[in-house]
Amino acid sequence: MSQLGMLIIVSAPSGTGKNAVIKELMKADENIFYSVSVTTRKPRNKEKNGINYFFETRDEFEKMIINKELIEWDEYVNNYYGTPKKFIEEMTNEGKDVILEITVEGAINVKEMWPEAVMIFLLPPSMNELRKRIICRNTECEDSINQRMLSAEKELDYVNDYEYVVINDDLSYAVNQVEEIIHAERLKTIRNKNIVNKLIRRKK
Ligand code: ADP
Ligand code: 5GP
């Protein structure tokens, strides 16, 4: 196991399949824990407070910003979204890997504070398919769909800031690719200094 848990950042235009990919990934890997974000957006039909998001008012969210309870936050389609600091710190200190599903701006902010964070950009197979997926999910009104599609165009400009890109065409193939990235990242020398140092000490 790594000495400190990894932060795995997954970004993608809304509707690409972040949730779907992460859900499958977590079934396959019990050392990955999901960072539940705080948002001022209203819950969708099946979403539960504390599981999908912590749903808060704008006032509460702004208090969390002032109290420095978030490692990053961003505004997306008229709502605030942010990552609670405490969970990230506790889990990574215990050597557990944490997955963050956040906007491109949020990802760049986390990477500045946490340079060893792993950044993965999920892409839809096409913009037509993206719109279809948002419509099929049946969670957004026409206005929100259009705003999400507009944001998607801008988000794609940030793909070069990410170390990895995975196309979510076939879901299980995409999940496998994300698993492979995580497995390789766990083997990086920088994440295994404890083991290496122990061996070096024994040799002397
Ligand atoms: P995001 O979290 O990126 O907003 P979701 O995970 O909610 O996206 O996925 C949006 C919709 O697309 C959902 O209805 C989901 O079931 C569907 N979806 C996800 N991945 C695929 C895929 N590879 N092929 C077809 N549909 C998919
Ligand atoms: P949705 O409303 O579709 O659940 O999420 C909208 C966007 O907000 C997605 O791009 C999602 O990844 C992003 N998001 C969710 N939680 C956070 C967060 O804590 N911080 C940031 N910066 N973005 C988030």
Short mmCIF file of C-alpha atoms and ligand atoms in Angstrom, two decimals:
data_model
loop_
_atom_site.label_atom_id
_atom_site.label_comp_id
_atom_site.label_asym_id
_atom_site.label_seq_id
_atom_site.Cartn_x
_atom_site.Cartn_y
_atom_site.Cartn_z
CA MET A 1 0.00 0.00 0.00
CA SER A 2 1.17 3.57 -0.63
CA GLN A 3 2.52 5.45 2.38
CA LEU A 4 -0.06 8.22 1.80
CA GLY A 5 -3.29 7.50 -0.04
CA MET A 6 -3.62 8.92 -3.57
CA LEU A 7 -6.01 11.57 -4.72
CA ILE A 8 -7.60 10.48 -7.98
CA ILE A 9 -9.35 13.29 -9.80
CA VAL A 10 -11.94 12.46 -12.45
CA SER A 11 -13.37 15.25 -14.57
CA ALA A 12 -15.61 15.19 -17.61
CA PRO A 13 -18.45 17.16 -19.12
CA SER A 14 -21.69 16.46 -17.26
CA GLY A 15 -23.39 13.39 -18.75
CA THR A 16 -20.16 11.67 -19.92
CA GLY A 17 -20.54 8.95 -17.30
CA LYS A 18 -18.31 9.92 -14.34
CA ASN A 19 -20.82 8.54 -11.87
CA ALA A 20 -21.32 5.33 -13.81
CA VAL A 21 -17.57 4.71 -14.18
CA ILE A 22 -16.77 5.53 -10.55
CA LYS A 23 -19.56 3.30 -9.25
CA GLU A 24 -18.14 0.30 -11.13
CA LEU A 25 -14.59 1.17 -10.16
CA MET A 26 -15.43 1.23 -6.48
CA LYS A 27 -17.13 -2.17 -6.71
CA ALA A 28 -13.87 -3.58 -8.07
CA ASP A 29 -11.44 -1.83 -5.70
CA GLU A 30 -12.16 -1.54 -2.01
CA ASN A 31 -9.21 0.76 -1.31
CA ILE A 32 -10.90 3.58 -3.21
CA PHE A 33 -13.17 5.93 -1.28
CA TYR A 34 -15.48 8.53 -2.79
CA SER A 35 -15.19 12.14 -1.70
CA VAL A 36 -18.77 13.32 -1.21
CA SER A 37 -18.95 16.95 -2.29
CA VAL A 38 -21.06 19.75 -0.91
CA THR A 39 -23.43 21.45 -3.34
CA THR A 40 -26.18 24.05 -3.41
CA ARG A 41 -27.87 22.24 -6.32
CA LYS A 42 -31.19 20.53 -5.57
CA PRO A 43 -31.10 16.71 -5.23
CA ARG A 44 -32.14 14.65 -8.29
CA ASN A 45 -34.84 11.94 -7.85
CA LYS A 46 -32.68 9.16 -6.45
CA GLU A 47 -29.93 11.23 -4.86
CA LYS A 48 -29.44 11.00 -1.10
CA ASN A 49 -27.93 13.56 1.24
CA GLY A 50 -24.51 12.38 2.48
CA ILE A 51 -24.23 9.72 -0.23
CA ASN A 52 -24.30 11.57 -3.55
CA TYR A 53 -23.73 15.04 -2.14
CA PHE A 54 -24.16 17.04 1.03
CA PHE A 55 -26.96 19.35 -0.08
CA GLU A 56 -26.62 22.79 1.54
CA THR A 57 -27.99 26.30 1.19
CA ARG A 58 -25.86 29.05 -0.35
CA ASP A 59 -25.47 30.60 3.13
CA GLU A 60 -24.16 27.35 4.62
CA PHE A 61 -21.82 26.85 1.68
CA GLU A 62 -20.42 30.36 2.01
CA LYS A 63 -19.82 29.72 5.73
CA MET A 64 -17.83 26.59 4.80
CA ILE A 65 -15.68 28.69 2.45
CA ILE A 66 -15.02 31.26 5.17
CA ASN A 67 -14.22 28.53 7.74
CA LYS A 68 -11.79 26.92 5.25
CA GLU A 69 -13.63 23.60 5.38
CA LEU A 70 -13.22 22.99 1.63
CA ILE A 71 -10.00 22.15 -0.19
CA GLU A 72 -11.48 23.64 -3.35
CA TRP A 73 -14.79 24.93 -4.64
CA ASP A 74 -16.25 26.13 -7.90
CA GLU A 75 -19.46 27.51 -9.42
CA TYR A 76 -21.09 25.45 -12.14
CA VAL A 77 -24.41 26.23 -13.88
CA ASN A 78 -25.50 28.65 -11.11
CA ASN A 79 -24.60 26.42 -8.15
CA TYR A 80 -21.68 25.99 -5.80
CA TYR A 81 -19.78 22.71 -5.56
CA GLY A 82 -16.92 22.00 -3.13
CA THR A 83 -14.72 19.26 -1.67
CA PRO A 84 -14.66 18.85 2.14
CA LYS A 85 -11.10 18.99 3.48
CA LYS A 86 -11.49 16.78 6.57
CA PHE A 87 -12.44 13.57 4.72
CA ILE A 88 -9.56 13.89 2.23
CA GLU A 89 -7.01 14.47 4.98
CA GLU A 90 -8.25 11.63 7.19
CA MET A 91 -8.43 9.04 4.41
CA THR A 92 -5.13 9.82 2.71
CA ASN A 93 -3.37 9.85 6.11
CA GLU A 94 -4.67 6.31 6.61
CA GLY A 95 -3.19 5.30 3.23
CA LYS A 96 -6.57 5.13 1.53
CA ASP A 97 -7.09 6.38 -2.01
CA VAL A 98 -9.78 8.98 -2.54
CA ILE A 99 -11.62 9.72 -5.76
CA LEU A 100 -12.80 13.26 -6.50
CA GLU A 101 -15.36 13.92 -9.21
CA ILE A 102 -14.88 17.63 -9.83
CA THR A 103 -14.90 20.41 -12.42
CA VAL A 104 -11.79 21.26 -14.44
CA GLU A 105 -11.21 24.48 -12.45
CA GLY A 106 -11.49 22.53 -9.19
CA ALA A 107 -9.10 19.88 -10.50
CA ILE A 108 -6.46 22.45 -11.41
CA ASN A 109 -6.73 24.00 -7.93
CA VAL A 110 -6.31 20.61 -6.24
CA LYS A 111 -3.31 19.76 -8.45
CA GLU A 112 -1.60 22.99 -7.38
CA MET A 113 -1.95 22.06 -3.70
CA TRP A 114 -1.41 18.35 -4.23
CA PRO A 115 0.97 17.87 -7.19
CA GLU A 116 1.02 14.09 -6.89
CA ALA A 117 -2.77 13.88 -7.45
CA VAL A 118 -3.66 11.74 -10.48
CA MET A 119 -5.76 13.57 -13.06
CA ILE A 120 -8.03 11.62 -15.39
CA PHE A 121 -10.26 13.21 -18.03
CA LEU A 122 -13.20 11.15 -19.24
CA LEU A 123 -14.42 11.91 -22.74
CA PRO A 124 -17.77 11.12 -24.34
CA PRO A 125 -17.50 9.31 -27.70
CA SER A 126 -19.14 12.35 -29.38
CA MET A 127 -21.01 15.54 -28.48
CA ASN A 128 -24.23 14.06 -29.92
CA GLU A 129 -23.88 11.05 -27.64
CA LEU A 130 -23.20 13.41 -24.71
CA ARG A 131 -26.45 15.29 -25.29
CA LYS A 132 -28.28 11.96 -25.67
CA ARG A 133 -26.90 10.74 -22.33
CA ILE A 134 -27.93 13.90 -20.49
CA ILE A 135 -31.42 13.67 -22.02
CA CYS A 136 -31.73 9.92 -21.27
CA ARG A 137 -30.69 10.48 -17.64
CA ASN A 138 -33.87 12.51 -17.40
CA THR A 139 -32.65 14.78 -14.61
CA GLU A 140 -32.28 18.17 -16.30
CA CYS A 141 -34.69 20.68 -17.80
CA GLU A 142 -34.08 21.97 -21.35
CA ASP A 143 -32.31 25.07 -20.03
CA SER A 144 -29.92 23.07 -17.84
CA ILE A 145 -29.19 20.66 -20.72
CA ASN A 146 -28.21 23.58 -22.94
CA GLN A 147 -26.05 25.17 -20.25
CA ARG A 148 -24.31 21.83 -19.61
CA MET A 149 -23.62 21.40 -23.34
CA LEU A 150 -22.17 24.94 -23.46
CA SER A 151 -19.97 24.21 -20.44
CA ALA A 152 -18.86 20.95 -22.06
CA GLU A 153 -17.33 22.84 -25.01
CA LYS A 154 -15.28 24.99 -22.61
CA GLU A 155 -14.30 22.05 -20.37
CA LEU A 156 -12.83 20.16 -23.33
CA ASP A 157 -10.26 22.94 -23.72
CA TYR A 158 -8.68 21.75 -20.46
CA VAL A 159 -8.05 18.18 -21.53
CA ASN A 160 -4.31 18.86 -22.02
CA ASP A 161 -3.96 19.74 -18.34
CA TYR A 162 -4.78 16.13 -17.49
CA GLU A 163 -2.29 13.27 -17.40
CA TYR A 164 -4.73 10.66 -18.65
CA VAL A 165 -7.64 10.58 -21.04
CA VAL A 166 -10.21 7.79 -21.19
CA ILE A 167 -13.08 7.59 -23.68
CA ASN A 168 -16.27 6.33 -22.10
CA ASP A 169 -17.80 4.55 -25.08
CA ASP A 170 -18.12 1.01 -23.74
CA LEU A 171 -18.58 1.37 -19.98
CA SER A 172 -16.70 -1.74 -18.84
CA TYR A 173 -13.79 -0.96 -21.17
CA ALA A 174 -13.55 2.57 -19.73
CA VAL A 175 -13.67 1.21 -16.17
CA ASN A 176 -10.84 -1.22 -17.01
CA GLN A 177 -8.74 1.60 -18.37
CA VAL A 178 -9.21 3.68 -15.22
CA GLU A 179 -8.29 0.63 -13.12
CA GLU A 180 -5.10 0.19 -15.12
CA ILE A 181 -4.13 3.82 -14.59
CA ILE A 182 -4.66 3.47 -10.84
CA HIS A 183 -2.69 0.22 -10.66
CA ALA A 184 0.26 1.78 -12.49
CA GLU A 185 0.14 4.92 -10.35
CA ARG A 186 0.26 2.80 -7.18
CA LEU A 187 3.54 1.29 -8.40
CA LYS A 188 5.30 4.63 -8.80
CA THR A 189 8.55 4.78 -6.81
CA ILE A 190 7.49 8.03 -5.18
CA ARG A 191 4.48 6.26 -3.65
CA ASN A 192 6.53 3.34 -2.34
CA LYS A 193 9.39 5.07 -0.57
CA ASN A 194 8.71 3.23 2.72
CA ILE A 195 9.29 -0.18 1.13
CA VAL A 196 12.32 0.97 -0.84
CA ASN A 197 13.91 2.68 2.18
CA LYS A 198 13.36 -0.38 4.37
CA LEU A 199 15.21 -2.57 1.85
CA ILE A 200 18.05 -0.10 1.51
CA ARG A 201 18.48 0.05 5.32
CA ARG A 202 18.59 -3.78 5.52
CA LYS A 203 21.23 -3.96 2.79
CA LYS A 204 23.63 -1.67 4.67
P1 ADP B 1 -21.91 12.20 -15.19
O1 ADP B 1 -21.67 11.67 -13.81
O2 ADP B 1 -20.63 12.36 -15.96
O3 ADP B 1 -22.75 13.43 -15.22
P2 ADP B 1 -23.60 9.83 -15.46
O4 ADP B 1 -22.75 8.77 -14.86
O5 ADP B 1 -24.76 10.35 -14.67
O6 ADP B 1 -22.71 11.07 -15.99
O7 ADP B 1 -24.10 9.25 -16.87
C1 ADP B 1 -25.03 9.99 -17.70
C2 ADP B 1 -25.96 9.00 -18.37
O8 ADP B 1 -25.23 8.22 -19.32
C3 ADP B 1 -26.56 7.99 -17.37
O9 ADP B 1 -27.91 7.73 -17.75
C4 ADP B 1 -25.69 6.76 -17.55
O10 ADP B 1 -26.38 5.56 -17.24
C5 ADP B 1 -25.32 6.83 -19.03
N1 ADP B 1 -24.00 6.24 -19.36
C6 ADP B 1 -22.87 6.30 -18.64
N2 ADP B 1 -21.86 5.65 -19.27
C7 ADP B 1 -22.39 5.16 -20.42
C8 ADP B 1 -21.86 4.39 -21.51
N3 ADP B 1 -20.58 4.00 -21.55
N4 ADP B 1 -22.68 4.06 -22.52
C9 ADP B 1 -23.98 4.46 -22.50
N5 ADP B 1 -24.56 5.19 -21.51
C10 ADP B 1 -23.78 5.54 -20.48
P1 5GP B 2 -23.74 17.56 -11.32
O1 5GP B 2 -24.66 18.71 -11.07
O2 5GP B 2 -23.92 16.99 -12.71
O3 5GP B 2 -23.80 16.51 -10.23
O4 5GP B 2 -22.25 18.13 -11.28
C1 5GP B 2 -21.91 19.25 -12.06
C2 5GP B 2 -20.39 19.39 -12.10
O5 5GP B 2 -19.89 19.68 -10.80
C3 5GP B 2 -19.68 18.11 -12.55
O6 5GP B 2 -18.64 18.50 -13.47
C4 5GP B 2 -19.08 17.58 -11.28
O7 5GP B 2 -17.91 16.83 -11.51
C5 5GP B 2 -18.75 18.88 -10.56
N1 5GP B 2 -18.54 18.73 -9.11
C6 5GP B 2 -19.16 17.89 -8.26
N2 5GP B 2 -18.65 18.03 -7.03
C7 5GP B 2 -17.67 18.97 -7.11
C8 5GP B 2 -16.76 19.56 -6.17
O8 5GP B 2 -16.70 19.23 -4.98
N3 5GP B 2 -15.93 20.52 -6.63
C9 5GP B 2 -15.93 20.93 -7.92
N4 5GP B 2 -15.06 21.86 -8.26
N5 5GP B 2 -16.75 20.39 -8.84
C10 5GP B 2 -17.62 19.42 -8.44
#
